[in-house]
Coordinates of N, CA and C in Angstrom, one line a residue:
Chain E
K1 N -31.5 40.7 -90.9 CA -31.1 39.3 -90.7 C -31.6 38.8 -89.4
Q2 N -32.2 37.6 -89.4 CA -32.7 37.0 -88.2 C -31.6 36.6 -87.2
E3 N -31.8 37.0 -86.0 CA -30.8 36.5 -84.9 C -31.6 35.9 -83.8
V4 N -31.1 34.8 -83.3 CA -31.8 33.9 -82.3 C -30.9 33.8 -81.1
T5 N -31.4 34.0 -79.9 CA -30.6 34.0 -78.7 C -31.3 33.2 -77.7
Q6 N -30.5 32.3 -77.0 CA -31.0 31.5 -76.0 C -30.4 31.8 -74.7
I7 N -31.3 31.9 -73.7 CA -30.8 32.2 -72.3 C -31.5 31.2 -71.3
P8 N -30.8 30.6 -70.3 CA -29.4 30.7 -70.1 C -28.6 29.9 -71.1
A9 N -27.3 30.1 -71.1 CA -26.4 29.2 -71.9 C -26.2 27.9 -71.2
A10 N -26.2 27.8 -70.0 CA -26.1 26.6 -69.2 C -27.0 26.6 -68.0
L11 N -27.4 25.5 -67.5 CA -28.5 25.4 -66.4 C -28.2 24.1 -65.7
S12 N -28.1 24.1 -64.4 CA -28.0 22.9 -63.6 C -29.0 22.9 -62.6
V13 N -29.8 21.9 -62.5 CA -30.9 21.8 -61.5 C -31.0 20.4 -60.9
P14 N -31.6 20.3 -59.7 CA -31.8 19.0 -59.1 C -33.0 18.3 -59.7
E15 N -32.9 17.0 -59.7 CA -34.0 16.1 -60.3 C -35.3 16.6 -59.7
G16 N -36.4 16.6 -60.5 CA -37.7 16.9 -60.0 C -38.2 18.3 -60.1
E17 N -37.2 19.2 -60.4 CA -37.6 20.7 -60.7 C -38.2 20.9 -61.9
N18 N -39.2 21.8 -62.0 CA -39.7 22.4 -63.3 C -38.9 23.4 -63.7
L19 N -38.6 23.5 -65.0 CA -37.7 24.6 -65.5 C -38.2 25.1 -66.8
V20 N -37.6 26.3 -67.1 CA -38.0 27.1 -68.3 C -36.7 27.5 -69.0
L21 N -36.7 27.2 -70.4 CA -35.7 27.6 -71.2 C -36.3 28.7 -72.2
N22 N -35.4 29.6 -72.4 CA -35.9 30.8 -73.1 C -35.2 31.0 -74.5
C23 N -36.0 31.4 -75.5 CA -35.5 31.7 -76.9 C -36.1 33.0 -77.3
S24 N -35.2 33.9 -77.9 CA -35.8 35.0 -78.4 C -35.2 35.2 -79.8
F25 N -36.0 35.9 -80.7 CA -35.7 36.1 -82.1 C -36.0 37.6 -82.5
T26 N -35.1 38.2 -83.4 CA -35.3 39.6 -83.7 C -36.3 39.8 -84.7
D27 N -36.6 39.0 -85.6 CA -37.5 39.2 -86.7 C -38.8 38.4 -86.4
S28 N -39.9 39.1 -86.1 CA -41.2 38.4 -85.6 C -41.9 37.8 -86.8
A29 N -41.5 38.0 -88.0 CA -42.2 37.4 -89.2 C -41.8 36.0 -89.4
I30 N -42.1 35.2 -88.5 CA -41.6 33.8 -88.7 C -42.7 32.9 -89.1
Y31 N -42.4 31.7 -89.7 CA -43.3 30.8 -90.2 C -43.6 29.7 -89.0
N32 N -42.6 29.4 -88.3 CA -42.8 28.5 -87.2 C -41.5 28.6 -86.3
L33 N -41.5 27.8 -85.2 CA -40.2 27.7 -84.4 C -40.2 26.3 -84.0
Q34 N -39.0 25.8 -84.0 CA -38.8 24.4 -83.7 C -37.8 24.3 -82.5
W35 N -38.1 23.4 -81.6 CA -37.2 23.0 -80.5 C -36.5 21.7 -80.7
F36 N -35.2 21.7 -80.5 CA -34.5 20.5 -80.7 C -33.8 20.1 -79.4
R37 N -33.4 18.7 -79.4 CA -32.6 18.3 -78.3 C -31.4 17.7 -78.9
Q38 N -30.2 17.9 -78.3 CA -28.9 17.3 -78.8 C -28.2 16.7 -77.7
D39 N -27.9 15.4 -77.8 CA -27.1 14.7 -76.8 C -25.6 14.9 -77.2
P40 N -24.6 14.8 -76.3 CA -23.4 14.9 -76.6 C -22.8 14.0 -77.8
G41 N -22.2 14.6 -78.8 CA -21.7 13.8 -79.9 C -22.8 13.4 -80.8
K42 N -24.0 13.7 -80.7 CA -25.1 13.3 -81.5 C -25.7 14.4 -82.3
G43 N -26.6 13.9 -83.2 CA -27.4 14.9 -84.0 C -28.5 15.5 -83.3
L44 N -29.4 16.2 -84.0 CA -30.4 16.9 -83.3 C -31.8 16.1 -83.5
T45 N -32.4 16.0 -82.3 CA -33.8 15.3 -82.4 C -34.9 16.4 -82.2
S46 N -35.8 16.4 -83.1 CA -36.9 17.4 -83.0 C -37.9 17.1 -81.9
L47 N -38.1 18.1 -81.1 CA -39.0 17.9 -79.9 C -40.4 18.5 -80.2
L48 N -40.5 19.7 -80.6 CA -41.7 20.4 -80.8 C -41.5 21.4 -81.9
L49 N -42.5 21.5 -82.7 CA -42.6 22.5 -83.8 C -43.9 23.3 -83.6
I50 N -43.9 24.6 -83.4 CA -45.0 25.5 -83.2 C -45.1 26.3 -84.5
Q51 N -46.2 26.2 -85.1 CA -46.6 27.0 -86.3 C -46.9 28.4 -85.9
S52 N -46.7 29.4 -86.7 CA -46.8 30.8 -86.3 C -48.2 31.1 -85.9
S53 N -49.2 30.3 -86.3 CA -50.6 30.6 -85.9 C -50.9 30.0 -84.5
Q54 N -50.0 29.2 -83.9 CA -50.3 28.5 -82.7 C -49.6 29.3 -81.6
R55 N -50.1 29.1 -80.3 CA -49.5 29.6 -79.1 C -48.7 28.7 -78.4
E56 N -49.0 27.4 -78.5 CA -48.2 26.5 -77.7 C -48.4 25.0 -78.2
Q57 N -47.4 24.2 -78.0 CA -47.4 22.8 -78.3 C -47.0 21.9 -77.1
T58 N -47.6 20.8 -76.9 CA -47.2 20.0 -75.8 C -46.9 18.6 -76.2
S59 N -45.9 18.0 -75.6 CA -45.5 16.6 -75.8 C -45.0 16.1 -74.4
G60 N -45.8 15.2 -73.8 CA -45.5 14.7 -72.6 C -45.2 15.7 -71.5
R61 N -43.9 15.7 -71.0 CA -43.6 16.6 -70.0 C -43.1 18.0 -70.5
L62 N -43.0 18.1 -71.8 CA -42.6 19.3 -72.5 C -43.8 20.1 -73.0
N63 N -43.6 21.5 -72.9 CA -44.6 22.4 -73.3 C -43.8 23.6 -73.9
A64 N -44.0 24.0 -75.1 CA -43.4 25.1 -75.8 C -44.4 26.2 -76.1
S65 N -44.2 27.4 -75.8 CA -45.1 28.4 -76.1 C -44.4 29.4 -77.1
L66 N -45.2 30.1 -77.7 CA -44.7 31.1 -78.8 C -45.5 32.4 -78.7
D67 N -44.8 33.5 -78.6 CA -45.3 34.9 -78.6 C -44.5 35.6 -79.7
K68 N -45.2 35.6 -80.9 CA -44.5 36.2 -82.1 C -44.3 37.6 -81.9
S69 N -45.3 38.4 -81.3 CA -45.2 39.8 -81.2 C -44.1 40.3 -80.3
S70 N -43.7 39.5 -79.3 CA -42.5 39.9 -78.4 C -41.3 39.2 -78.9
G71 N -41.4 38.3 -79.9 CA -40.2 37.6 -80.4 C -39.6 36.6 -79.4
R72 N -40.5 35.9 -78.7 CA -40.1 35.0 -77.6 C -40.8 33.6 -77.7
S73 N -40.0 32.5 -77.3 CA -40.5 31.3 -77.1 C -39.9 30.7 -75.9
T74 N -40.7 29.8 -75.1 CA -40.2 29.2 -73.9 C -40.5 27.7 -74.0
L75 N -39.5 26.9 -73.5 CA -39.7 25.5 -73.4 C -39.8 25.2 -72.0
Y76 N -40.9 24.6 -71.5 CA -41.2 24.3 -70.2 C -41.0 22.8 -70.0
I77 N -40.1 22.4 -69.1 CA -39.9 21.0 -68.8 C -40.3 20.7 -67.4
A78 N -41.4 19.9 -67.2 CA -42.0 19.6 -66.0 C -41.3 18.3 -65.3
A79 N -41.1 18.4 -64.0 CA -40.6 17.3 -63.3 C -39.3 16.7 -63.9
S80 N -38.3 17.5 -64.0 CA -37.1 17.1 -64.8 C -36.5 15.9 -64.2
Q81 N -35.8 15.1 -65.1 CA -35.2 14.0 -64.8 C -33.7 13.9 -65.3
P82 N -32.8 13.1 -64.7 CA -31.4 13.1 -65.3 C -31.3 12.8 -66.7
G83 N -32.3 12.0 -67.3 CA -32.3 11.7 -68.7 C -32.6 12.9 -69.6
D84 N -33.0 14.0 -68.9 CA -33.3 15.2 -69.7 C -32.1 16.1 -70.0
S85 N -30.9 15.6 -69.4 CA -29.7 16.3 -69.5 C -29.3 16.2 -70.9
A86 N -29.1 17.4 -71.6 CA -28.8 17.5 -73.0 C -28.6 19.0 -73.3
T87 N -28.3 19.3 -74.7 CA -28.4 20.7 -75.0 C -29.7 20.9 -75.8
Y88 N -30.4 22.0 -75.5 CA -31.7 22.2 -76.2 C -31.5 23.5 -77.0
L89 N -31.9 23.4 -78.3 CA -31.7 24.4 -79.3 C -33.1 24.8 -79.9
C90 N -33.2 26.1 -80.1 CA -34.4 26.5 -80.8 C -33.9 27.1 -82.2
A91 N -34.9 27.1 -83.2 CA -34.5 27.5 -84.5 C -35.7 28.0 -85.2
V92 N -35.6 29.0 -86.1 CA -36.6 29.6 -86.9 C -36.2 29.5 -88.3
P93 N -37.1 29.2 -89.2 CA -36.8 29.2 -90.7 C -37.1 30.5 -91.4
N94 N -36.3 30.7 -92.6 CA -36.7 31.7 -93.5 C -37.5 31.2 -94.6
A95 N -37.8 32.0 -95.6 CA -38.8 31.6 -96.5 C -38.4 30.4 -97.3
G96 N -37.1 30.2 -97.3 CA -36.6 28.9 -98.0 C -36.4 27.8 -97.1
N97 N -36.9 27.9 -95.9 CA -36.8 26.8 -94.8 C -35.4 26.6 -94.4
M98 N -34.6 27.5 -94.5 CA -33.2 27.5 -93.9 C -33.2 27.9 -92.5
L99 N -32.8 27.2 -91.6 CA -32.9 27.5 -90.1 C -31.8 28.4 -89.6
T100 N -32.2 29.3 -88.8 CA -31.3 30.1 -87.9 C -31.4 29.5 -86.5
F101 N -30.4 29.1 -85.9 CA -30.3 28.5 -84.6 C -30.0 29.5 -83.5
G102 N -30.4 29.3 -82.3 CA -29.7 29.9 -81.1 C -28.6 29.1 -80.7
G103 N -27.8 29.6 -79.8 CA -26.6 29.0 -79.3 C -26.8 27.8 -78.5
G104 N -28.1 27.6 -78.0 CA -28.3 26.5 -77.2 C -28.3 26.7 -75.7
T105 N -29.0 25.9 -74.9 CA -28.9 25.9 -73.5 C -28.5 24.4 -73.1
R106 N -27.4 24.3 -72.3 CA -26.9 23.0 -71.9 C -27.4 22.8 -70.6
L107 N -28.3 21.8 -70.4 CA -29.0 21.4 -69.3 C -28.4 20.2 -68.5
M108 N -28.2 20.4 -67.2 CA -27.7 19.2 -66.5 C -28.8 19.0 -65.3
V109 N -29.3 17.8 -65.3 CA -30.3 17.5 -64.2 C -29.6 16.5 -63.3
K110 N -29.3 16.9 -62.1 CA -28.6 16.2 -61.1 C -29.5 15.2 -60.3
P111 N -29.1 13.9 -60.2 CA -30.0 13.0 -59.4 C -30.1 13.4 -57.9
Chain F
G1 N -35.3 5.6 -96.3 CA -35.1 4.9 -95.1 C -35.9 5.6 -93.9
A2 N -35.8 5.0 -92.7 CA -36.6 5.5 -91.6 C -36.1 6.9 -91.1
G3 N -34.8 7.1 -91.3 CA -34.3 8.4 -90.8 C -33.2 8.9 -91.8
V4 N -32.7 10.0 -91.4 CA -31.5 10.6 -92.2 C -30.2 9.9 -91.7
S5 N -29.5 9.3 -92.7 CA -28.3 8.6 -92.3 C -27.0 9.4 -92.8
Q6 N -26.0 9.5 -91.9 CA -24.8 10.2 -92.3 C -23.6 9.3 -92.1
T7 N -22.7 9.2 -93.0 CA -21.5 8.4 -92.9 C -20.3 9.3 -93.4
P8 N -19.2 9.1 -92.8 CA -18.9 8.3 -91.6 C -19.4 9.1 -90.4
S9 N -19.4 8.5 -89.2 CA -19.8 9.2 -88.0 C -18.7 10.0 -87.5
N10 N -17.5 9.6 -87.7 CA -16.3 10.3 -87.3 C -15.3 10.2 -88.4
K11 N -14.6 11.3 -88.7 CA -13.5 11.3 -89.7 C -12.3 12.1 -89.2
V12 N -11.2 11.6 -89.1 CA -9.9 12.3 -88.7 C -9.1 12.4 -90.0
T13 N -8.6 13.5 -90.4 CA -7.8 13.6 -91.6 C -6.8 14.6 -91.3
E14 N -5.7 14.6 -92.1 CA -4.6 15.5 -92.0 C -4.8 16.7 -92.8
K15 N -4.3 17.8 -92.3 CA -4.4 19.1 -93.0 C -3.9 19.0 -94.4
G16 N -4.8 19.5 -95.3 CA -4.4 19.6 -96.8 C -5.1 18.4 -97.5
K17 N -5.6 17.4 -96.8 CA -6.3 16.3 -97.4 C -7.7 16.7 -97.9
Y18 N -8.2 15.7 -98.8 CA -9.6 15.9 -99.3 C -10.5 14.9 -98.6
V19 N -11.8 15.4 -98.2 CA -12.7 14.5 -97.5 C -14.0 14.5 -98.2
E20 N -14.8 13.5 -98.0 CA -16.2 13.4 -98.6 C -17.0 12.9 -97.5
L21 N -18.1 13.7 -97.3 CA -19.1 13.3 -96.2 C -20.4 13.0 -96.9
R22 N -21.1 11.9 -96.4 CA -22.2 11.5 -97.2 C -23.5 11.6 -96.3
C23 N -24.7 11.9 -97.0 CA -25.9 12.0 -96.4 C -27.0 11.3 -97.2
D24 N -27.7 10.4 -96.5 CA -28.8 9.7 -97.1 C -30.1 10.2 -96.4
P25 N -30.9 11.0 -97.2 CA -32.1 11.6 -96.5 C -33.3 10.6 -96.4
I26 N -34.3 11.0 -95.8 CA -35.5 10.3 -95.8 C -36.2 10.1 -97.1
S27 N -36.6 9.0 -97.5 CA -37.1 8.7 -98.8 C -38.3 9.5 -99.0
G28 N -38.3 10.2 -100.2 CA -39.4 11.1 -100.6 C -39.2 12.5 -100.2
H29 N -38.2 12.9 -99.4 CA -37.9 14.2 -98.9 C -37.1 14.8 -100.1
T30 N -37.7 16.0 -100.7 CA -37.1 16.6 -101.7 C -36.0 17.7 -101.3
A31 N -36.3 18.1 -100.1 CA -35.3 19.2 -99.6 C -34.3 18.6 -98.6
L32 N -33.0 19.0 -99.0 CA -31.8 18.5 -98.2 C -31.0 19.7 -97.8
Y33 N -30.6 19.6 -96.6 CA -29.7 20.8 -96.1 C -28.5 20.3 -95.4
W34 N -27.4 21.0 -95.5 CA -26.2 20.9 -94.7 C -25.9 21.9 -93.8
Y35 N -25.6 21.6 -92.6 CA -25.2 22.6 -91.6 C -23.9 22.2 -91.0
R36 N -23.2 23.2 -90.4 CA -22.0 23.0 -89.6 C -22.1 23.5 -88.3
Q37 N -21.6 22.7 -87.2 CA -21.7 23.0 -85.9 C -20.4 23.0 -85.2
S38 N -19.9 24.2 -84.7 CA -18.7 24.2 -84.1 C -18.9 24.0 -82.6
L39 N -17.9 23.7 -81.8 CA -18.1 23.3 -80.3 C -18.7 24.4 -79.6
G40 N -19.8 24.1 -78.9 CA -20.5 25.1 -78.1 C -21.4 26.0 -78.8
Q41 N -21.6 25.8 -80.1 CA -22.5 26.8 -80.8 C -23.6 26.0 -81.5
G42 N -24.6 26.9 -81.9 CA -25.7 26.2 -82.7 C -25.2 26.0 -84.1
P43 N -25.9 25.1 -84.8 CA -25.5 24.8 -86.3 C -25.7 26.0 -87.1
E44 N -24.9 26.1 -88.2 CA -25.0 27.2 -89.1 C -25.1 26.6 -90.5
F45 N -26.0 27.3 -91.3 CA -26.4 26.9 -92.6 C -25.2 26.9 -93.6
L46 N -25.2 25.8 -94.4 CA -24.1 25.7 -95.4 C -24.7 25.8 -96.8
I47 N -25.6 24.8 -97.1 CA -26.2 24.6 -98.5 C -27.5 23.9 -98.4
Y48 N -28.3 24.2 -99.4 CA -29.6 23.6 -99.5 C -29.9 23.1 -100.9
F49 N -30.4 21.8 -101.0 CA -30.8 21.3 -102.3 C -32.3 21.1 -102.4
Q50 N -32.9 21.5 -103.5 CA -34.2 21.1 -103.7 C -34.1 20.2 -105.0
G51 N -34.4 18.9 -104.8 CA -34.1 18.0 -105.8 C -32.7 17.8 -106.1
T52 N -32.2 17.9 -107.3 CA -30.8 17.7 -107.7 C -29.9 18.9 -107.6
G53 N -30.7 20.1 -107.6 CA -29.9 21.4 -107.8 C -29.7 22.0 -106.4
A54 N -28.6 22.7 -106.3 CA -28.3 23.5 -105.1 C -29.0 24.8 -105.2
A55 N -30.0 24.9 -104.4 CA -30.9 26.0 -104.5 C -30.3 27.3 -103.8
D56 N -29.5 27.0 -102.8 CA -28.8 28.1 -102.1 C -27.5 27.6 -101.5
D57 N -26.5 28.1 -101.9 CA -25.1 27.7 -101.3 C -24.5 28.9 -100.6
S58 N -25.3 29.8 -100.2 CA -24.7 31.1 -99.6 C -24.0 30.8 -98.3
G59 N -24.1 29.7 -97.7 CA -23.5 29.4 -96.4 C -22.1 28.7 -96.5
L60 N -21.8 28.3 -97.7 CA -20.5 27.7 -98.0 C -19.4 28.8 -97.6
P61 N -18.4 28.4 -96.7 CA -17.5 29.4 -96.4 C -16.5 29.8 -97.4
N62 N -16.1 29.0 -98.3 CA -15.1 29.3 -99.4 C -15.2 28.3 -100.5
D63 N -14.5 28.4 -101.5 CA -14.6 27.6 -102.7 C -13.9 26.2 -102.4
R64 N -13.4 25.9 -101.2 CA -12.9 24.6 -100.9 C -14.0 23.6 -100.6
F65 N -15.2 24.2 -100.3 CA -16.4 23.4 -100.0 C -17.3 23.3 -101.2
F66 N -17.8 22.1 -101.4 CA -18.7 21.8 -102.6 C -19.5 20.7 -102.2
A67 N -20.8 20.7 -102.6 CA -21.7 19.6 -102.4 C -22.5 19.2 -103.6
V68 N -22.9 18.0 -103.7 CA -23.7 17.5 -104.9 C -24.8 16.6 -104.5
R69 N -25.8 16.5 -105.3 CA -26.9 15.6 -105.1 C -27.4 15.0 -106.5
P70 N -26.6 14.3 -107.1 CA -26.8 14.0 -108.6 C -28.2 13.3 -108.9
E71 N -28.7 12.5 -108.0 CA -30.0 11.9 -108.4 C -31.1 12.3 -107.4
G72 N -30.9 13.5 -106.8 CA -31.9 14.0 -105.9 C -32.2 13.2 -104.6
S73 N -31.3 12.3 -104.3 CA -31.5 11.7 -103.0 C -30.2 11.8 -102.1
V74 N -29.2 10.9 -102.3 CA -28.0 11.0 -101.5 C -27.2 12.3 -101.9
S75 N -26.6 12.9 -100.9 CA -25.8 14.0 -101.1 C -24.5 13.8 -100.5
T76 N -23.4 14.5 -101.2 CA -22.1 14.3 -100.7 C -21.6 15.8 -100.6
L77 N -21.0 16.1 -99.3 CA -20.3 17.3 -99.1 C -18.9 17.0 -99.2
K78 N -18.2 17.9 -100.0 CA -16.8 17.6 -100.3 C -16.0 18.8 -99.9
I79 N -14.8 18.5 -99.2 CA -14.0 19.6 -98.7 C -12.5 19.4 -99.2
Q80 N -12.1 20.3 -100.0 CA -10.7 20.2 -100.5 C -9.7 20.9 -99.6
R81 N -8.5 20.4 -99.6 CA -7.4 21.0 -98.9 C -7.8 21.5 -97.5
T82 N -8.2 20.4 -96.7 CA -8.8 20.7 -95.4 C -7.8 21.5 -94.5
E83 N -8.4 22.3 -93.7 CA -7.7 23.1 -92.7 C -8.2 22.8 -91.3
R84 N -7.4 23.2 -90.3 CA -7.8 22.8 -88.9 C -9.1 23.5 -88.5
G85 N -9.3 24.7 -89.1 CA -10.6 25.4 -88.8 C -11.8 24.8 -89.4
D86 N -11.6 23.7 -90.2 CA -12.7 23.0 -90.8 C -13.3 21.9 -89.7
S87 N -12.6 21.8 -88.7 CA -12.9 20.8 -87.7 C -14.3 21.2 -87.1
A88 N -15.2 20.3 -87.2 CA -16.6 20.6 -86.6 C -17.5 19.3 -86.8
V89 N -18.7 19.5 -86.4 CA -19.7 18.5 -86.7 C -20.5 18.9 -87.9
Y90 N -20.6 18.1 -88.9 CA -21.3 18.5 -90.1 C -22.7 17.6 -90.1
L91 N -23.7 18.4 -90.1 CA -25.0 17.9 -90.0 C -25.9 18.0 -91.3
C92 N -26.5 17.0 -91.5 CA -27.4 16.9 -92.7 C -28.9 16.8 -92.3
A93 N -29.8 17.4 -93.0 CA -31.1 17.3 -92.6 C -32.0 17.3 -93.9
S94 N -33.2 16.5 -93.7 CA -34.1 16.6 -94.9 C -35.5 17.0 -94.4
S95 N -36.3 17.5 -95.4 CA -37.6 17.9 -95.1 C -38.5 17.6 -96.3
L96 N -39.7 17.5 -96.2 CA -40.6 17.0 -97.2 C -40.5 18.0 -98.5
N97 N -40.4 19.2 -98.3 CA -40.0 20.2 -99.3 C -39.6 21.4 -98.7
R98 N -39.4 22.5 -99.5 CA -38.9 23.7 -98.9 C -39.9 24.6 -98.2
N99 N -41.1 24.2 -98.1 CA -42.2 24.9 -97.5 C -41.8 25.0 -96.0
P100 N -41.7 26.2 -95.4 CA -41.2 26.4 -94.0 C -42.2 25.9 -93.0
T101 N -43.4 25.5 -93.4 CA -44.3 24.9 -92.4 C -43.9 23.6 -92.1
Y102 N -43.0 22.9 -92.8 CA -42.6 21.5 -92.5 C -41.3 21.6 -91.7
G103 N -41.2 20.7 -90.7 CA -40.1 20.6 -89.9 C -39.0 19.8 -90.5
Y104 N -37.9 19.8 -89.8 CA -36.7 19.0 -90.2 C -36.6 17.7 -89.5
T105 N -35.9 16.8 -90.2 CA -35.2 15.7 -89.5 C -33.8 15.6 -89.8
F106 N -33.0 15.6 -88.7 CA -31.5 15.7 -88.8 C -31.0 14.3 -88.7
G107 N -29.8 14.2 -89.3 CA -29.0 12.9 -89.1 C -28.2 13.1 -87.8
S108 N -27.3 12.0 -87.6 CA -26.5 12.0 -86.3 C -25.3 12.9 -86.5
G109 N -24.9 13.3 -87.7 CA -23.8 14.1 -88.0 C -22.5 13.3 -88.3
T110 N -21.6 14.0 -88.9 CA -20.2 13.6 -89.0 C -19.3 14.5 -88.3
R111 N -18.5 13.9 -87.3 CA -17.5 14.8 -86.5 C -16.2 14.7 -87.4
L112 N -15.8 15.9 -88.0 CA -14.6 15.9 -88.7 C -13.5 16.6 -87.8
T113 N -12.5 16.0 -87.8 CA -11.2 16.5 -87.1 C -10.1 16.5 -88.1
V114 N -9.6 17.8 -88.2 CA -8.3 18.0 -89.1 C -7.2 18.2 -88.2
V115 N -6.1 17.3 -88.3 CA -5.0 17.4 -87.5 C -3.8 17.9 -88.3

């Protein structure tokens, strides 16, 4: 059974810092890995989807990397802003595209 | 529609009552998923529809939970005899199909509170 873990569970940084969020998974036979953002009381917004054949994906100040062999993905946020404050979740699908999520990292960027 | 729509956004109900939660997926998406998210945790899978049929309901916690998608578009999650432990955010998502190379689009969720 796939298990997904996110470290740290919470992170508080001053504005402007570059930061890294970590996601690990136990079964390396994944199809892809997706990073989501969740604002308080809201649904999930897809940020980046990395296919199993890819090493990284970039969108603006966000860069996600994937290392299948070691069961790890990282989400790098450059020049963090208060508006980046949210919970970040990673998830991997099984063959039927049902997602297994990590517990999330709650990020607070202080002005 | 342009996104996945869920109604109501908030629902407060008394213990023992029946509730229905609605999900309207992106037009043309054949795969529809329901997840449940408890406070401080990641979402957990409940049920998956491919078209009109429930292809996998292994995540439903017990027989008080049921979901339908009669015309292959809108889905309704139904909870009978609600309990306080059912309080959570219920998330719906759709995908083009069940191929895992396709990503998800989630709705904003329904926050259910059982008092």
